Tab-separated table of C-alpha atoms (C1' of nucleotides) in Angstrom:
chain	number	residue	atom	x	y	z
X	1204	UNK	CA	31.006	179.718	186.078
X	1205	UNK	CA	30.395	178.682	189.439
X	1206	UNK	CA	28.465	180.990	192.322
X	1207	UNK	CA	28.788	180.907	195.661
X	1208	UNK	CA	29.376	178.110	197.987
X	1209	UNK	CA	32.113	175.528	197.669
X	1210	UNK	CA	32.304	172.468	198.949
X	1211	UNK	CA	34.927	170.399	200.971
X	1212	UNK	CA	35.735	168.416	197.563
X	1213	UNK	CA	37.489	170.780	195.188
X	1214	UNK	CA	35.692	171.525	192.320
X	1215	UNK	CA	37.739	170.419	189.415
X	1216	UNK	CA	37.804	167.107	191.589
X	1217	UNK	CA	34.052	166.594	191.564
X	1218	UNK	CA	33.890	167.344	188.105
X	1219	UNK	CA	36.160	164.105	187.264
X	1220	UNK	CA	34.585	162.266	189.764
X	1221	UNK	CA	31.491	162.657	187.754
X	1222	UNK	CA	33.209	161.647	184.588
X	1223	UNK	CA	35.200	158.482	186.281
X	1224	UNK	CA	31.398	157.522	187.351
X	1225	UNK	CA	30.061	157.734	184.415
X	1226	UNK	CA	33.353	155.404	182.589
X	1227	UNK	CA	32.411	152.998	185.427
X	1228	UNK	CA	28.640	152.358	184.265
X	1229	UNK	CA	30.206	152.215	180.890
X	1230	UNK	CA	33.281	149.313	182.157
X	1231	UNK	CA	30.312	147.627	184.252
X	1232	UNK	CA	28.174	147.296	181.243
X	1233	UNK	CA	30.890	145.763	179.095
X	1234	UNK	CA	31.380	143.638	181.950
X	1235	UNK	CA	34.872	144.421	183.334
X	1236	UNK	CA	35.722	144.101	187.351
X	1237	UNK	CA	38.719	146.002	187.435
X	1238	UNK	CA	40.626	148.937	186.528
X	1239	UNK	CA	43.520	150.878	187.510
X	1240	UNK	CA	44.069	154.714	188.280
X	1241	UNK	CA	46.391	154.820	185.321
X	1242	UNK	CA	43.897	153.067	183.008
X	1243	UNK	CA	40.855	155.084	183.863
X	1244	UNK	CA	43.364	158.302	183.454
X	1245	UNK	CA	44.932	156.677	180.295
X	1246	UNK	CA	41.026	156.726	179.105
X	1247	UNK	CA	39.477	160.354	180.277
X	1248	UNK	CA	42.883	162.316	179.587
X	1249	UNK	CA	43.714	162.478	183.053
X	1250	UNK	CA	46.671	161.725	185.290
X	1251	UNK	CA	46.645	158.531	187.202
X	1252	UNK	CA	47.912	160.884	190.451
X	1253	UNK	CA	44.851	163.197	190.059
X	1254	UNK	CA	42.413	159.962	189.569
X	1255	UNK	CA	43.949	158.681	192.830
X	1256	UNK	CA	43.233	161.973	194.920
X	1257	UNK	CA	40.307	162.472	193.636
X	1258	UNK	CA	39.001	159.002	194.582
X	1259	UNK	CA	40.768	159.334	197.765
X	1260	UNK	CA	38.272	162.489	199.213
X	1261	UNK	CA	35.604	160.125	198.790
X	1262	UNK	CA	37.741	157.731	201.458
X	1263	UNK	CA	39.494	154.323	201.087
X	1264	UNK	CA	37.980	152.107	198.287
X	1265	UNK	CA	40.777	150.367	196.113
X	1266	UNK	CA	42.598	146.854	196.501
X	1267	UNK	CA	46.762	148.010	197.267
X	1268	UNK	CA	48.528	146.395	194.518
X	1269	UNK	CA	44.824	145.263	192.058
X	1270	UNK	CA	43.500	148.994	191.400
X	1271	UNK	CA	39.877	149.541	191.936
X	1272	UNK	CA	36.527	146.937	191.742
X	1273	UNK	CA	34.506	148.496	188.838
X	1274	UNK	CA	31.241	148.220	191.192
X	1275	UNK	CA	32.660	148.833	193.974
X	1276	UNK	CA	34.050	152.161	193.242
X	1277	UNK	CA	30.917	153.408	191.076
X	1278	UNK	CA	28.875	152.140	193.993
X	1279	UNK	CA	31.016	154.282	196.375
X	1280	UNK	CA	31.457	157.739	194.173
X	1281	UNK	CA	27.316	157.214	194.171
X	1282	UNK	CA	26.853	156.972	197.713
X	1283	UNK	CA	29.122	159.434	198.955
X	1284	UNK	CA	28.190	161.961	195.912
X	1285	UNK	CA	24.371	160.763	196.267
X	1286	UNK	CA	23.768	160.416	192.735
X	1287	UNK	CA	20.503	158.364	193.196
X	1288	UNK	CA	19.284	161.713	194.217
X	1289	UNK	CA	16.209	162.574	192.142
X	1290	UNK	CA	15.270	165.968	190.611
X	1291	UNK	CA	12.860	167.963	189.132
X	1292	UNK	CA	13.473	169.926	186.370
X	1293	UNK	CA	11.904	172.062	183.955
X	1294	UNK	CA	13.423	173.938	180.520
X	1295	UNK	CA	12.611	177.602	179.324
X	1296	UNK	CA	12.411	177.937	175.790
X	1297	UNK	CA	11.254	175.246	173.366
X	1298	UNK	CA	13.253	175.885	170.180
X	1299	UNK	CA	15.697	172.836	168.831
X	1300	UNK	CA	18.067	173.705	171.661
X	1301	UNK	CA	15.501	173.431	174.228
X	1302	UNK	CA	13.302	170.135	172.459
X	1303	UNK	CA	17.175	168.364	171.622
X	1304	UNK	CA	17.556	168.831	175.781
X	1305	UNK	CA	13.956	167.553	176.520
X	1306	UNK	CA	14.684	164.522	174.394
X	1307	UNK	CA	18.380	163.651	176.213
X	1308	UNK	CA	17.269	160.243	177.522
X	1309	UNK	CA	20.892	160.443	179.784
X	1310	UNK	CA	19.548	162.722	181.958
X	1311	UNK	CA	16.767	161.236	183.364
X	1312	UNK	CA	18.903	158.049	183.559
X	1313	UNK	CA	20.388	160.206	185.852
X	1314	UNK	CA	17.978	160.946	188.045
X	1315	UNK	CA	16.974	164.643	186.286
X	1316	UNK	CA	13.281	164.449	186.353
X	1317	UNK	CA	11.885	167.044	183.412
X	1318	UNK	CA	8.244	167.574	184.781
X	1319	UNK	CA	7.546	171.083	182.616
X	1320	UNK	CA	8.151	173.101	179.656
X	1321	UNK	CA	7.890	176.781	179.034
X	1322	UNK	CA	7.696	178.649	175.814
X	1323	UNK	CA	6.723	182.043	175.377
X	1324	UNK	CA	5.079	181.050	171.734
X	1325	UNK	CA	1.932	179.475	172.721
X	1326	UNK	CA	1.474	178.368	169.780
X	1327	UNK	CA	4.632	176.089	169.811
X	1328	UNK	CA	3.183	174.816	172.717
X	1329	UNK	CA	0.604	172.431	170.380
X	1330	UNK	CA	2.969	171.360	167.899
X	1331	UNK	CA	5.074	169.651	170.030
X	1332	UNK	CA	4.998	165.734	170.267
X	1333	UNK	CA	5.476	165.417	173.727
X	1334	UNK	CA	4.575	163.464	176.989
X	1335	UNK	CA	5.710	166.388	179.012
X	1336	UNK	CA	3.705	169.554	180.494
X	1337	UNK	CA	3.488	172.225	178.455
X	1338	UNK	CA	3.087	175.945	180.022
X	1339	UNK	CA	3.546	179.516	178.743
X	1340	UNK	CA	6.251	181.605	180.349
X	1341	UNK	CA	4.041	183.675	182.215
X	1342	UNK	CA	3.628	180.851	184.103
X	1343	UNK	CA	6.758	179.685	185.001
X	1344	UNK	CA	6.848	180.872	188.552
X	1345	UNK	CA	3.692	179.330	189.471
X	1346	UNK	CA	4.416	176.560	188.272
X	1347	UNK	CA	8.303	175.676	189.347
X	1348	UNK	CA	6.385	176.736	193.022
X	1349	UNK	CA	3.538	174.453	192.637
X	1350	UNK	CA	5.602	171.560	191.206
X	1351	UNK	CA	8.931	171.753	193.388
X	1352	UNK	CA	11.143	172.372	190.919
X	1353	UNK	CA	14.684	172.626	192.043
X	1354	UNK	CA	16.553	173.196	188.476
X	1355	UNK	CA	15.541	175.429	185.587
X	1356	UNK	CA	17.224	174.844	182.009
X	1357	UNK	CA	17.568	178.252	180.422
X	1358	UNK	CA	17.381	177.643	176.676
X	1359	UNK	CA	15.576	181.182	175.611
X	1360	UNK	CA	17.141	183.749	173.290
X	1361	UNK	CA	19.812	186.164	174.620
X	1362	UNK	CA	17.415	188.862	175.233
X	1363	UNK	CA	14.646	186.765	177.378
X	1364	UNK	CA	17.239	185.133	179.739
X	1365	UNK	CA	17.641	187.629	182.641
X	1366	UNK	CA	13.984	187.956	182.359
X	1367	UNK	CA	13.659	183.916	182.503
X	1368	UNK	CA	16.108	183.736	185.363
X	1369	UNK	CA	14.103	186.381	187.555
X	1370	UNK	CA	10.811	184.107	187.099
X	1371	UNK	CA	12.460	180.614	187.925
X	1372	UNK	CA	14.038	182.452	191.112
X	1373	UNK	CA	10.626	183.969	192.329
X	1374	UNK	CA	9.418	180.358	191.892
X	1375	UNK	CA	11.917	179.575	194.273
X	1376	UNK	CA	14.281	177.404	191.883
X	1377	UNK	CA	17.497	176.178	193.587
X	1378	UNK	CA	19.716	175.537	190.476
X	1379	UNK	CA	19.932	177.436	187.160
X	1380	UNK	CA	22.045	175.740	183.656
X	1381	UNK	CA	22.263	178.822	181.325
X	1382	UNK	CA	22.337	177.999	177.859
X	1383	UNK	CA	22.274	181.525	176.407
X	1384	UNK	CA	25.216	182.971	175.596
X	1385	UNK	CA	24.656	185.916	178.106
X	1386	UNK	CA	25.946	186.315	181.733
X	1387	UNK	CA	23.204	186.179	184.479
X	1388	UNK	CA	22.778	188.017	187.576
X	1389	UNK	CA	21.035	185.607	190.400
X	1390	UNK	CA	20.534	185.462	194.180
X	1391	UNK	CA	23.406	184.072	196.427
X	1392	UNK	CA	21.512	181.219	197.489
X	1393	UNK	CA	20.871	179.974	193.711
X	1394	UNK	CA	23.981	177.912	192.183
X	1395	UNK	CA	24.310	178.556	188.465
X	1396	UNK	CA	26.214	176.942	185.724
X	1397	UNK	CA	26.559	178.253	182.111
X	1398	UNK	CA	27.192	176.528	179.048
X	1399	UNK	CA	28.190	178.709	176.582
X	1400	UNK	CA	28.720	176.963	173.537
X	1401	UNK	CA	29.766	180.383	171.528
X	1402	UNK	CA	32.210	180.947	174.348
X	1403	UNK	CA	33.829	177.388	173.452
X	1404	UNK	CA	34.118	177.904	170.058
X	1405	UNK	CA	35.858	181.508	170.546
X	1406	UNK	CA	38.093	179.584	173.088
X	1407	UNK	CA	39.017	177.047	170.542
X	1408	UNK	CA	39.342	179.623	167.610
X	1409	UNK	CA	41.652	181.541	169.737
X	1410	UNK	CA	43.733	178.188	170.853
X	1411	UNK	CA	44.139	177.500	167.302
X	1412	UNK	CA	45.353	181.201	166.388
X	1413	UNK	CA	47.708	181.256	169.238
X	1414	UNK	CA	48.990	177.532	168.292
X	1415	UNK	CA	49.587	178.597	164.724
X	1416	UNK	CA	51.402	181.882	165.744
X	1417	UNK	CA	53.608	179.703	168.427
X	1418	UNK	CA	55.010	178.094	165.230
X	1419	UNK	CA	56.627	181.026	163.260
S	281	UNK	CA	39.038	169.634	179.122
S	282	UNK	CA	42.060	171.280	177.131
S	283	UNK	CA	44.634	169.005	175.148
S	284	UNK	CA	47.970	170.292	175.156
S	285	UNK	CA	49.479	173.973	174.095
S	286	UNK	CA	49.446	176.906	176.324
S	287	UNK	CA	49.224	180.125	175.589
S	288	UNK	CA	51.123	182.628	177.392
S	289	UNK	CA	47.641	183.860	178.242
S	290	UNK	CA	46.306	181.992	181.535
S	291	UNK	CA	43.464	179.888	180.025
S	292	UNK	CA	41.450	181.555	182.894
S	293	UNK	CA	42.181	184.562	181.353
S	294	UNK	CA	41.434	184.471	177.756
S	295	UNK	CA	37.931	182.519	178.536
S	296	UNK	CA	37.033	185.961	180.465
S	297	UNK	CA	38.386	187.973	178.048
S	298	UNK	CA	36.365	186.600	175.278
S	299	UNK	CA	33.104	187.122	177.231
S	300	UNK	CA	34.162	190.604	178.129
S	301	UNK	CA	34.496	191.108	174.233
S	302	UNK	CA	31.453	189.765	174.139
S	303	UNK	CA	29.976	192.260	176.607
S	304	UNK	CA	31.896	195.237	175.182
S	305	UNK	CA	29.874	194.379	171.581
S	306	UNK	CA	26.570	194.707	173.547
S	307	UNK	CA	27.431	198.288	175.352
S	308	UNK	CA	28.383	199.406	172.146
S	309	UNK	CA	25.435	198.414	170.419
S	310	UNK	CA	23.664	200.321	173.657
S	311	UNK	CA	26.143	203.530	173.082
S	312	UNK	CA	27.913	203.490	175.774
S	313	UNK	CA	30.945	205.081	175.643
S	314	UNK	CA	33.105	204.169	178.405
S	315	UNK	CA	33.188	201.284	181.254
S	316	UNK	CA	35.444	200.469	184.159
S	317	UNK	CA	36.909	197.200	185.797
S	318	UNK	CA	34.380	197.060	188.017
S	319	UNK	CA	31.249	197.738	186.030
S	320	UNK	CA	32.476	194.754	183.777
S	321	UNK	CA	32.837	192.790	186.864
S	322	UNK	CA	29.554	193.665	188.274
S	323	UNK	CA	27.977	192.359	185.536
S	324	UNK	CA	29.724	189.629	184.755
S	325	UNK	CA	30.268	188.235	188.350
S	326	UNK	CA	34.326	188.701	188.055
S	327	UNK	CA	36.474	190.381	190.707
S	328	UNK	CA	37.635	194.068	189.139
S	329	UNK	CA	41.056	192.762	189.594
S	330	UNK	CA	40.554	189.674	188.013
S	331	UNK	CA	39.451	192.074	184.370
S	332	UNK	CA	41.913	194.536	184.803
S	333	UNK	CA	44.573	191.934	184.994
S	334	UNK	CA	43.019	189.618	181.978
S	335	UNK	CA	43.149	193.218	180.540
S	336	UNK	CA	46.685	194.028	181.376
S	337	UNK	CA	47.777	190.431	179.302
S	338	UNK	CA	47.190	191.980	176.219
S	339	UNK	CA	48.660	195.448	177.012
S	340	UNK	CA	47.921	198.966	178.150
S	341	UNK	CA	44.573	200.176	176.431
S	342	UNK	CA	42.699	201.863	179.727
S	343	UNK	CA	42.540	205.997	180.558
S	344	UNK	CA	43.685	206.056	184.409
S	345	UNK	CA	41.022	207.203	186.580
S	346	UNK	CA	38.467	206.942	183.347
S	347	UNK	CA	37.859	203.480	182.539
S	348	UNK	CA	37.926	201.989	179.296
S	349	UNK	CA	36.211	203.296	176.486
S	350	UNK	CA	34.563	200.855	175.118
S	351	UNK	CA	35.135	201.019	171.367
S	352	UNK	CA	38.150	200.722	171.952
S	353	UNK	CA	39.387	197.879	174.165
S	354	UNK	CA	36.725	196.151	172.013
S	355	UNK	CA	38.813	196.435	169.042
S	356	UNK	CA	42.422	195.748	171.344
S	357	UNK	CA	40.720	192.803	172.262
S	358	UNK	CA	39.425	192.089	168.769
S	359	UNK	CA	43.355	193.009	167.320
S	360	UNK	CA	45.222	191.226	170.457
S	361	UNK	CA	43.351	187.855	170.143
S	362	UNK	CA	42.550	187.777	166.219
S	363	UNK	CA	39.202	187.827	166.879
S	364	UNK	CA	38.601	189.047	163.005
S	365	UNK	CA	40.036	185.353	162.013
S	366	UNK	CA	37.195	183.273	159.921
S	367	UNK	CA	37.687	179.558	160.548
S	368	UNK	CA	35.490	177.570	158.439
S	369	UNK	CA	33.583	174.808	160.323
S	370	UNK	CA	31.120	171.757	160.524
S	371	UNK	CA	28.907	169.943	162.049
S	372	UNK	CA	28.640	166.053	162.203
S	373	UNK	CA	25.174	164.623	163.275
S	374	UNK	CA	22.223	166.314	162.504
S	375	UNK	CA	19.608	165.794	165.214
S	376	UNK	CA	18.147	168.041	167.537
S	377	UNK	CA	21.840	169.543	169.200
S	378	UNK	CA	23.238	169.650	165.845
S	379	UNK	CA	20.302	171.003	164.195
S	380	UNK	CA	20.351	173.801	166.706
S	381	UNK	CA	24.072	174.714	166.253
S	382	UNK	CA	23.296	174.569	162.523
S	383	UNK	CA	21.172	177.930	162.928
S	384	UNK	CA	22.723	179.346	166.048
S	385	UNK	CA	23.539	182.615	163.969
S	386	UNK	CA	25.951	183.742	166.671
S	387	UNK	CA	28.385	181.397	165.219
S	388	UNK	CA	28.608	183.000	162.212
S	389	UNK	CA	28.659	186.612	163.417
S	390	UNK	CA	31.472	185.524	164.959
S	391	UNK	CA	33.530	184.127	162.532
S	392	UNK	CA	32.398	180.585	162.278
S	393	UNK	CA	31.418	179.409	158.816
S	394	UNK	CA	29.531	176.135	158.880
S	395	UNK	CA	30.330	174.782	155.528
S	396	UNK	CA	29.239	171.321	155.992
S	397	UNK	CA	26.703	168.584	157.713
S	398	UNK	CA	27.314	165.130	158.006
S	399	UNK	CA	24.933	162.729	159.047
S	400	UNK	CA	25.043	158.684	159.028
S	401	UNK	CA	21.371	158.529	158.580
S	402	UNK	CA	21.245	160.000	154.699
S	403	UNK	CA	17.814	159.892	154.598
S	404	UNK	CA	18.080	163.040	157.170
S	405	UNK	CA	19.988	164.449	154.944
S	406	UNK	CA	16.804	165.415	152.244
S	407	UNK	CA	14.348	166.571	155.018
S	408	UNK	CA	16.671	169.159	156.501
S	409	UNK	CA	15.581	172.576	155.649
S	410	UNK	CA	19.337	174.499	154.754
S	411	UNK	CA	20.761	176.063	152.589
S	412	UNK	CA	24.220	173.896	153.914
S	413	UNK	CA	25.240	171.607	151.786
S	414	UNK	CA	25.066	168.345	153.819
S	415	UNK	CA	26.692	164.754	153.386
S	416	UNK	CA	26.123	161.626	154.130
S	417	UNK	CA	29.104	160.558	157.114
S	418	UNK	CA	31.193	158.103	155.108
S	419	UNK	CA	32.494	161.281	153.156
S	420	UNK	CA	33.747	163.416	156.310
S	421	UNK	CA	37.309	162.827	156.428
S	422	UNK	CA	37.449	163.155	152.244
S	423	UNK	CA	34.958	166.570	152.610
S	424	UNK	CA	37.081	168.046	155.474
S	425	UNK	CA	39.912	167.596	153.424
S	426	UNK	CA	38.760	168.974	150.126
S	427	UNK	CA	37.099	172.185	152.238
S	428	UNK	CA	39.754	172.501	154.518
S	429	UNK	CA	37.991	172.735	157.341
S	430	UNK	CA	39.504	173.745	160.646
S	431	UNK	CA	36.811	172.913	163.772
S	432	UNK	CA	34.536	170.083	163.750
S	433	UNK	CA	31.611	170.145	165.676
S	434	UNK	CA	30.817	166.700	166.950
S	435	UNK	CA	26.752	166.432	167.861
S	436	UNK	CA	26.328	162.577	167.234
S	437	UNK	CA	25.460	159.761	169.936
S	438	UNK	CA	28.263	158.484	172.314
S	439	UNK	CA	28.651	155.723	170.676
S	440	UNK	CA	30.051	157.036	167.255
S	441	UNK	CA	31.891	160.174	169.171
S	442	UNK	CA	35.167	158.528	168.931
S	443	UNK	CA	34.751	157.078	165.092
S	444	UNK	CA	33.362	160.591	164.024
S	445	UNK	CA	36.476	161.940	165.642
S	446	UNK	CA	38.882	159.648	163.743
S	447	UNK	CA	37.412	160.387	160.241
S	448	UNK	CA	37.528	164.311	161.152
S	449	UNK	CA	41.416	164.345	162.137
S	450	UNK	CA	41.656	161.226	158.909
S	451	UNK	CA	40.658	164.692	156.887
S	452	UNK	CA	43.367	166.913	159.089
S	453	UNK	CA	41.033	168.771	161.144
S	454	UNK	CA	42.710	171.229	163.480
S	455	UNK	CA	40.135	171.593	166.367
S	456	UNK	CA	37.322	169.743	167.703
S	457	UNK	CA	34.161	170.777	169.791
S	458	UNK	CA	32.576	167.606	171.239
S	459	UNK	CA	29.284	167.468	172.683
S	460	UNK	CA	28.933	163.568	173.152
S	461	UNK	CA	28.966	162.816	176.513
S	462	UNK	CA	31.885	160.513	176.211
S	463	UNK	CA	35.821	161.878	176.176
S	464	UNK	CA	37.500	161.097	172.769
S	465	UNK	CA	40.907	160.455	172.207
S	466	UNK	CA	43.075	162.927	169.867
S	467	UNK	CA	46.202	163.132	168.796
S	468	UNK	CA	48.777	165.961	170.526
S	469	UNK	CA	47.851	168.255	167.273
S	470	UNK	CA	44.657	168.587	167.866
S	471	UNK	CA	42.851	171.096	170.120
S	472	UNK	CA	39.768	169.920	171.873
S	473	UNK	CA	37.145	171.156	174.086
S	474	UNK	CA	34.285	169.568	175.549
S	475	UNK	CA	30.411	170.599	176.096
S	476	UNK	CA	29.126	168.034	178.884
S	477	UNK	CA	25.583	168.936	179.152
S	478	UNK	CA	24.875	165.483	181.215
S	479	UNK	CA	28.232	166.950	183.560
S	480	UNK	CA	27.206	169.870	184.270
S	481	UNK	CA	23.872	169.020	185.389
S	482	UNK	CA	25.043	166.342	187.787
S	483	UNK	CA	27.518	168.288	189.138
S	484	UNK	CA	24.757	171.491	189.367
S	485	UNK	CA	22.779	168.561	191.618
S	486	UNK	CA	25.814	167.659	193.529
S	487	UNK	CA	26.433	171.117	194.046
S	488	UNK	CA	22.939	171.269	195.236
S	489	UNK	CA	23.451	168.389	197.360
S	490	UNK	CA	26.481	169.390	198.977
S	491	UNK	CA	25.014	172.747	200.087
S	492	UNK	CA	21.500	170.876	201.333
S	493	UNK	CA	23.884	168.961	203.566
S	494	UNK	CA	25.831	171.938	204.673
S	495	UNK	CA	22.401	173.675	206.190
S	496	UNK	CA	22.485	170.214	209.214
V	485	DT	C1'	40.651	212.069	192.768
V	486	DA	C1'	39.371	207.948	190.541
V	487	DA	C1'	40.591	204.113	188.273
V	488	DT	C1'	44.412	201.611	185.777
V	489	DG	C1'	48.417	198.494	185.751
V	490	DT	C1'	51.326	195.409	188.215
V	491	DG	C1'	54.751	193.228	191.366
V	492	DA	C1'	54.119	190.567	195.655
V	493	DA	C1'	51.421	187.695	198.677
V	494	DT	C1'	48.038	184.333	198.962
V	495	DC	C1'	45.286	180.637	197.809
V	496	DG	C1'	43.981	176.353	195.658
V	497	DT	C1'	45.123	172.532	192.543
V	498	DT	C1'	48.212	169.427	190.548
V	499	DT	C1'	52.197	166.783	190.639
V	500	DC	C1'	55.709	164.422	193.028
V	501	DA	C1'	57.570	160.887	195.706
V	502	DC	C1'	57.194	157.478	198.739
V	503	DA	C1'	55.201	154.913	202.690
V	504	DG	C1'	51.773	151.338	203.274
V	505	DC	C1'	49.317	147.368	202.075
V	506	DG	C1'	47.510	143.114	199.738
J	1195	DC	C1'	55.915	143.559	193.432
J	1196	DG	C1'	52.215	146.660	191.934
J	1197	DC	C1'	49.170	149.976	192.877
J	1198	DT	C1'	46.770	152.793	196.328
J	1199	DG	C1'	46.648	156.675	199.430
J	1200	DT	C1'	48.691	160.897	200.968
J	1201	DG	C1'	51.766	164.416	202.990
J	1202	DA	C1'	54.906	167.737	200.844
J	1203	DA	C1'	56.605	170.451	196.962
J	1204	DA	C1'	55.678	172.809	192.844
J	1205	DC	C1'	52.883	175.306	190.049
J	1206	DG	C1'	49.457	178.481	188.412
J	1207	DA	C1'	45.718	181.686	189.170
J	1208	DT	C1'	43.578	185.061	192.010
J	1209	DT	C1'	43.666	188.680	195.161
J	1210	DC	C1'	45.967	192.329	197.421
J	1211	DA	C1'	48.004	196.683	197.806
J	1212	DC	C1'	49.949	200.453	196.012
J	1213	DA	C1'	52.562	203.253	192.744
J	1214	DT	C1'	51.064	205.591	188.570
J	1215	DT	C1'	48.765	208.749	185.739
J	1216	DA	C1'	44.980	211.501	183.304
DNA sequence: TAATGTGAATCGTTTCACAGCG
DNA sequence: CGCTGTGAAACGATTCACATTA
């Protein structure tokens, strides 16, 4: 899942820390000040020990005895984590994977900046009701160059998405999420993450089948 | 991530395994005949170790000093993890994401049988080009019942996730895939895995971040 | 000889248990 | 007293190293 580089945090850590953040905007919104380790883990399915350590990389932030400010902590998890960071991003392959990402309003709430879209079908290129940039792949590497962009959205048939991967990378990408359900070779220096929603389902098939064979 | 039950397979394990399956179907398809540990892990960025050992789980299957030939863990793997099992599935909310699952023909080469589509907006349900027979959401837990469907694929906004999940386990589904960006509560029964897109592209840019701040 | 299969060692994460603080 | 923060213990996965076998 994960390439190269780690860093001080562990990993599974900073993947909760991500998901307490994102329960804080939610608690801030509906206007609640405080919450304790064992009622944020009570809510994401976590242990209120593992919220605690988490939390506690990031330094010192609760009240001893009154659990954690809502702002406070969300505040802190930004700063240190430096979610208000901004990026640009583009996505490969405009099919109803790739349009249903360009139209996720959460991520540029969260400071993902889509600034282009590739398709090798120029023709879908005209029929679709966007805002955005439209380019054809051959110009992908120009363009990720010319625009800065640090993270490339692979959403391009099995077949296409070495081939995708190679382009973003000579347009110097920093950060690939693979969508296609294939593995990817990449460069040390680029840190890739796949979502492999065929993968999941296998997983959860095979859960099931191992669950049900537990029980004779 | 996971909700309860182990296997006796490390979790780890069984996630590689199925992508090495998946691997093994393509170098068949290409005619190869035979592959070793570290030719799987060279392509699919594992230790050769790591595969033997996932390997190893499910018993001895390799030629020592020859690799594996390919047909033939394939099938081990296949027999092993039940990988023949059909589970029949569907998919509640019908925009973009769940539009794009609906035709994501892996699935069904791989045992997944979408049998159903829910959607709260039933005027959705007309326009959708499918041969699936759809339904309108107030039906799911009485349709998942009547079907018996096992895996429930939840593609709706955040803030029906955790209702959509009550009326899917109200009709006794088994396992749940959930693609809201919001954790859902289940009971102990049933299995659940989550597909954070918003997740995994903050934690790609803290990732990102991390290593920036590493180069100073 | 080349590559598998596997106990043993290592590494990293989670859980425990409790000291520290408001 | 309640809840945080954190060393220490426990656990689980990965990596190592080598005996094993075609």
């Amino acid at each position: 899942m994960l390439k190269n580089k780690k860093p001080n945090i562990p990993l599974p850590s900073l993947s909760r820390l991500l998901t307490v953040y994102r329960l804080l905007e939610q608690l801030e919104k509906d206007g609640i000040a405080s919450v304790s380790s064992s009622e944020i883990g009570k809510i994401l399915g976590y242990k209120p020990d593992s919220i605690r350590k988490d939390v506690s990389f990031l330094g010192e932030v609760g009240n001893f005895g009154g659990g954690y400010e809502v702002q406070k902590l969300k505040r802190h998890i930004s700063t240190k984590l430096e979610l208000e960071k901004k990026r640009k991003t583009c996505i490969v392959g405009l099919g109803r994977l790739g349009t249903a990402i360009l139209n996720y309003d959460d991520l540029l709430r969260n400071g993902f900046i889509v600034v282009a879209g590739f398709d090798s079908n120029i023709n879908k290129l005209e029929t679709i009701n966007t805002a955005l940039e439209l380019f054809p792949a051959y110009e992908i590497a120009e363009i990720v160059r010319r625009k800065e962009i640090e993270i490339g959205v692979i959403a391009v048939p099995a077949r296409s998405a070495q081939e995708t991967a190679d382009r973003l990378m000579e347009g110097g990408i920093k950060g690939i999420i693979n969508f296609s359900p294939v593995a990817i070779e990449v460069k040390n220096s680029v840190m890739i993450r796949n979502i492999d929603l065929l993968g999941e389902c296998m997983l959860l098939s095979t859960l099931l089948t191992f669950e049900e064979n537990a029980l004779r």
